[in-house]
Amino acid sequence: MDVIQAIKERRSINFFETGQELPDEQLRELVEISNLAPSSFNLQPWKLIVVRNPESKRILRRCAFNQRKIEEAAAVFIIVADPGGVEENLERVLDNWEELGYMKPEARQGYVDMIQNLYGQPNSLKRKFFAIKNASLFAMNLMIAAKGFGLDTHPMDGFDEDSIKREFDIPPDKVIPMIIAVGHLKKGTTLLPRAFRRRFEEFVRLGSY
Ligand SMILES: Cc1cc2nc3c(=O)[nH]c(=O)nc-3n(C[C@H](O)[C@H](O)[C@H](O)COP(=O)(O)O)c2cc1C
């Protein structure tokens, strides 16, 4: 399936075929491809929690207003946006850029200062925005790539974030922009037509706002 078709055919599906699995190999391939998502300075500030066992899915469902698809899907991904991605990955990013010839050694400190300035201190709002925007691009890649592998998805932000953090041992400084159910469309399901999208003229401004 080409990427245009995957984008056109992706839908948030409510009914997953139960009893399906997302095997390790397919999980790895899907995630590694999705991980090619772009990120600010290539800092990749995300983690992914893969929820596959029935008891964990039951717990996650309880944290997410009892949304049934969580238990029915083969797996549910908890997308974790990590404001600490700067501290975790910066040195490695810069080493790699130096190695690959993207950056001269004398430019290193300039990048460190720029990143500090752009994305603020670890606990700042700026830093949360940084983490959420990048993790969301990774999440979108996951949904498109899943479609390419013949899987369907459903993103959700209808959940109690603190409960998910408590149940899945996620440190308090992290943010959960969404969870994504992944699996196979329940056999015999006919999807309702795709809901409206605004026309080009409604949201595109040519030149300035
Ligand atoms: C960040 C995000 C959170 C969402 N949260 C929920 C949710 O909690 N429950 C739900 O049923 N749908 C949720 N949706 C699905 C949207 O309702 C759906 O994407 C939208 O109606 C467009 O439909 P489509 O994805 O099939 O094109 C969410 C979508 C996104 C992107």
CSV table of C-alpha atoms and ligand atoms in Angstrom, one decimal:
chain,number,residue,atom,x,y,z
A,1,MET,CA,0.0,0.0,0.0
A,2,ASP,CA,1.4,3.4,-0.9
A,3,VAL,CA,1.5,6.2,1.6
A,4,ILE,CA,-1.3,8.2,0.0
A,5,GLN,CA,-3.6,5.2,0.1
A,6,ALA,CA,-2.7,4.5,3.7
A,7,ILE,CA,-3.6,8.1,4.7
A,8,LYS,CA,-6.8,7.9,2.7
A,9,GLU,CA,-7.8,4.6,4.2
A,10,ARG,CA,-6.8,5.1,7.8
A,11,ARG,CA,-9.9,5.4,10.0
A,12,SER,CA,-10.3,5.3,13.8
A,13,ILE,CA,-12.1,2.1,14.2
A,14,ASN,CA,-14.3,1.2,17.1
A,15,PHE,CA,-14.7,-2.5,16.5
A,16,PHE,CA,-11.6,-4.8,16.6
A,17,GLU,CA,-11.6,-8.5,16.0
A,18,THR,CA,-11.0,-10.0,19.4
A,19,GLY,CA,-8.5,-12.8,20.1
A,20,GLN,CA,-5.9,-11.3,17.7
A,21,GLU,CA,-2.3,-10.8,18.6
A,22,LEU,CA,0.4,-8.3,17.6
A,23,PRO,CA,3.4,-10.6,17.5
A,24,ASP,CA,6.9,-9.4,18.6
A,25,GLU,CA,8.3,-9.4,15.1
A,26,GLN,CA,5.4,-7.3,13.7
A,27,LEU,CA,5.5,-5.0,16.7
A,28,ARG,CA,9.3,-4.4,16.2
A,29,GLU,CA,8.9,-3.7,12.5
A,30,LEU,CA,6.0,-1.4,13.0
A,31,VAL,CA,7.7,0.6,15.7
A,32,GLU,CA,11.1,0.8,14.0
A,33,ILE,CA,9.5,2.2,10.9
A,34,SER,CA,7.4,4.7,12.9
A,35,ASN,CA,10.6,5.7,14.8
A,36,LEU,CA,11.8,7.3,11.5
A,37,ALA,CA,9.6,10.2,12.4
A,38,PRO,CA,11.3,13.6,12.4
A,39,SER,CA,11.9,15.3,15.7
A,40,SER,CA,13.3,18.6,16.9
A,41,PHE,CA,17.1,18.3,16.6
A,42,ASN,CA,16.5,14.6,16.2
A,43,LEU,CA,16.0,14.4,20.0
A,44,GLN,CA,13.2,11.7,19.7
A,45,PRO,CA,11.6,12.6,23.1
A,46,TRP,CA,9.2,9.7,23.3
A,47,LYS,CA,8.8,6.3,24.9
A,48,LEU,CA,6.3,3.7,24.0
A,49,ILE,CA,4.5,1.3,26.4
A,50,VAL,CA,3.1,-1.7,24.6
A,51,VAL,CA,0.0,-3.2,26.4
A,52,ARG,CA,-0.8,-6.6,25.2
A,53,ASN,CA,-1.8,-8.9,28.0
A,54,PRO,CA,-5.5,-9.1,28.9
A,55,GLU,CA,-5.2,-8.0,32.5
A,56,SER,CA,-3.2,-4.9,31.6
A,57,LYS,CA,-5.7,-4.1,28.9
A,58,ARG,CA,-8.5,-4.4,31.4
A,59,ILE,CA,-6.7,-2.0,33.7
A,60,LEU,CA,-6.0,0.4,30.9
A,61,ARG,CA,-9.7,0.3,29.8
A,62,ARG,CA,-10.6,1.3,33.4
A,63,CYS,CA,-8.3,4.3,33.1
A,64,ALA,CA,-9.9,5.3,29.8
A,65,PHE,CA,-13.6,5.7,30.6
A,66,ASN,CA,-14.3,2.0,29.9
A,67,GLN,CA,-13.7,2.3,26.2
A,68,ARG,CA,-14.3,-1.3,25.0
A,69,LYS,CA,-11.9,-1.1,22.0
A,70,ILE,CA,-9.0,-1.1,24.5
A,71,GLU,CA,-9.7,-4.7,25.5
A,72,GLU,CA,-10.7,-5.8,22.0
A,73,ALA,CA,-7.7,-4.6,20.1
A,74,ALA,CA,-4.6,-6.8,19.8
A,75,ALA,CA,-2.5,-4.2,21.5
A,76,VAL,CA,-2.7,-0.7,22.9
A,77,PHE,CA,0.2,1.7,22.7
A,78,ILE,CA,0.6,4.3,25.4
A,79,ILE,CA,2.5,7.2,23.7
A,80,VAL,CA,4.7,8.8,26.3
A,81,ALA,CA,6.1,12.3,25.6
A,82,ASP,CA,9.3,12.7,27.4
A,83,PRO,CA,10.3,16.3,28.4
A,84,GLY,CA,13.6,14.7,29.6
A,85,GLY,CA,14.4,13.7,26.0
A,86,VAL,CA,16.8,16.6,25.8
A,87,GLU,CA,19.0,15.5,28.6
A,88,GLU,CA,18.7,11.9,27.6
A,89,ASN,CA,19.6,12.2,24.0
A,90,LEU,CA,21.4,15.5,23.3
A,91,GLU,CA,25.0,14.3,23.7
A,92,ARG,CA,24.3,11.3,21.5
A,93,VAL,CA,22.6,13.5,18.8
A,94,LEU,CA,25.6,15.9,18.7
A,95,ASP,CA,28.2,13.1,18.7
A,96,ASN,CA,26.3,11.5,15.8
A,97,TRP,CA,26.1,14.7,13.9
A,98,GLU,CA,29.8,15.3,14.4
A,99,GLU,CA,30.6,11.8,13.3
A,100,LEU,CA,28.4,12.0,10.2
A,101,GLY,CA,29.7,15.5,9.3
A,102,TYR,CA,26.5,17.4,9.9
A,103,MET,CA,28.3,19.6,12.4
A,104,LYS,CA,31.8,20.8,13.1
A,105,PRO,CA,33.0,20.3,16.7
A,106,GLU,CA,33.3,24.1,17.3
A,107,ALA,CA,29.5,24.4,16.6
A,108,ARG,CA,28.6,22.1,19.4
A,109,GLN,CA,28.1,24.6,22.2
A,110,GLY,CA,26.0,26.8,19.9
A,111,TYR,CA,23.6,23.9,19.5
A,112,VAL,CA,23.5,23.2,23.2
A,113,ASP,CA,22.6,26.9,23.9
A,114,MET,CA,20.0,27.0,21.1
A,115,ILE,CA,18.3,23.9,22.4
A,116,GLN,CA,18.2,25.3,26.0
A,117,ASN,CA,16.8,28.5,24.7
A,118,LEU,CA,14.1,26.9,22.4
A,119,TYR,CA,12.9,24.2,24.7
A,120,GLY,CA,13.5,25.6,28.2
A,121,GLN,CA,14.1,23.9,31.5
A,122,PRO,CA,13.1,20.3,32.1
A,123,ASN,CA,9.9,21.2,34.1
A,124,SER,CA,8.8,24.1,32.0
A,125,LEU,CA,5.7,24.3,29.8
A,126,LYS,CA,8.0,24.9,26.8
A,127,ARG,CA,9.6,21.6,27.4
A,128,LYS,CA,6.2,19.8,27.6
A,129,PHE,CA,5.1,21.4,24.3
A,130,PHE,CA,8.4,20.2,22.8
A,131,ALA,CA,7.8,16.7,24.0
A,132,ILE,CA,4.2,16.5,23.0
A,133,LYS,CA,4.6,17.8,19.5
A,134,ASN,CA,7.4,15.4,18.7
A,135,ALA,CA,5.7,12.4,20.3
A,136,SER,CA,2.6,13.2,18.3
A,137,LEU,CA,4.5,13.0,15.0
A,138,PHE,CA,5.7,9.6,16.1
A,139,ALA,CA,2.2,8.6,17.0
A,140,MET,CA,0.9,9.7,13.6
A,141,ASN,CA,3.6,7.6,11.9
A,142,LEU,CA,2.5,4.6,13.9
A,143,MET,CA,-1.1,4.9,12.6
A,144,ILE,CA,-0.1,5.3,9.0
A,145,ALA,CA,2.5,2.6,9.2
A,146,ALA,CA,0.0,0.3,10.9
A,147,LYS,CA,-2.3,0.9,8.0
A,148,GLY,CA,0.5,0.0,5.6
A,149,PHE,CA,0.9,-3.3,7.4
A,150,GLY,CA,-2.8,-4.1,7.1
A,151,LEU,CA,-3.7,-3.1,10.7
A,152,ASP,CA,-6.2,-0.6,11.9
A,153,THR,CA,-5.9,1.8,14.8
A,154,HIS,CA,-7.8,4.1,17.1
A,155,PRO,CA,-6.2,7.1,18.8
A,156,MET,CA,-7.7,8.1,22.2
A,157,ASP,CA,-7.2,10.9,24.7
A,158,GLY,CA,-10.3,10.1,26.6
A,159,PHE,CA,-8.5,8.8,29.7
A,160,ASP,CA,-7.4,9.8,33.2
A,161,GLU,CA,-3.7,10.5,32.7
A,162,ASP,CA,-2.8,10.2,36.4
A,163,SER,CA,-4.4,6.8,36.6
A,164,ILE,CA,-2.5,5.6,33.6
A,165,LYS,CA,0.7,6.9,35.1
A,166,ARG,CA,0.0,5.2,38.4
A,167,GLU,CA,-1.0,1.9,36.9
A,168,PHE,CA,1.9,1.7,34.3
A,169,ASP,CA,4.7,3.2,36.4
A,170,ILE,CA,5.1,6.3,34.3
A,171,PRO,CA,7.2,9.0,36.1
A,172,PRO,CA,5.2,12.2,36.9
A,173,ASP,CA,7.2,14.5,34.6
A,174,LYS,CA,6.1,12.6,31.5
A,175,VAL,CA,3.0,13.5,29.4
A,176,ILE,CA,0.7,11.1,27.6
A,177,PRO,CA,-0.7,12.8,24.5
A,178,MET,CA,-2.7,9.8,23.5
A,179,ILE,CA,-3.0,6.0,23.6
A,180,ILE,CA,-3.5,4.1,20.3
A,181,ALA,CA,-5.4,0.8,20.0
A,182,VAL,CA,-4.0,-1.4,17.2
A,183,GLY,CA,-5.5,-4.5,15.6
A,184,HIS,CA,-7.8,-5.9,12.9
A,185,LEU,CA,-11.2,-4.6,12.0
A,186,LYS,CA,-13.9,-6.9,13.3
A,187,LYS,CA,-15.1,-9.2,10.5
A,188,GLY,CA,-18.4,-8.1,9.0
A,189,THR,CA,-18.1,-4.5,10.3
A,190,THR,CA,-19.1,-1.8,7.9
A,191,LEU,CA,-17.7,1.5,8.8
A,192,LEU,CA,-19.9,4.6,8.6
A,193,PRO,CA,-18.7,7.0,6.0
A,194,ARG,CA,-15.8,9.2,7.0
A,195,ALA,CA,-16.9,12.3,8.9
A,196,PHE,CA,-16.6,15.7,7.2
A,197,ARG,CA,-13.3,17.5,6.8
A,198,ARG,CA,-13.3,21.2,6.4
A,199,ARG,CA,-12.8,22.5,2.9
A,200,PHE,CA,-9.4,23.9,1.8
A,201,GLU,CA,-10.8,27.5,1.8
A,202,GLU,CA,-11.9,27.2,5.5
A,203,PHE,CA,-8.5,26.6,7.1
A,204,VAL,CA,-5.9,27.5,4.5
A,205,ARG,CA,-4.6,31.1,4.5
A,206,LEU,CA,-2.4,32.0,1.6
A,207,GLY,CA,0.5,34.2,2.8
A,208,SER,CA,-0.6,35.3,6.3
A,209,TYR,CA,-3.3,34.5,8.8
B,1,LIG,C1,-5.6,12.9,19.9
B,1,LIG,C2,-6.9,12.1,19.6
B,1,LIG,C3,-7.7,11.7,20.6
B,1,LIG,C4,-8.9,11.0,20.4
B,1,LIG,N1,-9.6,10.4,21.4
B,1,LIG,C5,-10.6,9.6,21.2
B,1,LIG,C6,-11.2,8.9,22.2
B,1,LIG,O1,-10.8,9.0,23.4
B,1,LIG,N2,-12.3,8.1,21.9
B,1,LIG,C7,-12.7,8.0,20.7
B,1,LIG,O2,-13.7,7.2,20.5
B,1,LIG,N3,-12.1,8.6,19.6
B,1,LIG,C8,-11.1,9.4,19.8
B,1,LIG,N4,-10.4,10.0,18.8
B,1,LIG,C9,-10.8,9.7,17.4
B,1,LIG,C10,-11.4,10.8,16.7
B,1,LIG,O3,-12.8,11.0,17.1
B,1,LIG,C11,-11.3,10.6,15.2
B,1,LIG,O4,-10.0,10.6,14.8
B,1,LIG,C12,-12.1,11.6,14.4
B,1,LIG,O5,-13.5,11.6,14.6
B,1,LIG,C13,-11.9,11.5,12.9
B,1,LIG,O6,-12.2,10.1,12.5
B,1,LIG,P1,-11.2,9.3,11.6
B,1,LIG,O7,-9.9,9.1,12.5
B,1,LIG,O8,-11.9,7.9,11.4
B,1,LIG,O9,-10.9,10.0,10.3
B,1,LIG,C14,-9.2,10.7,19.0
B,1,LIG,C15,-8.4,11.2,18.0
B,1,LIG,C16,-7.3,11.9,18.3
B,1,LIG,C17,-6.4,12.3,17.1
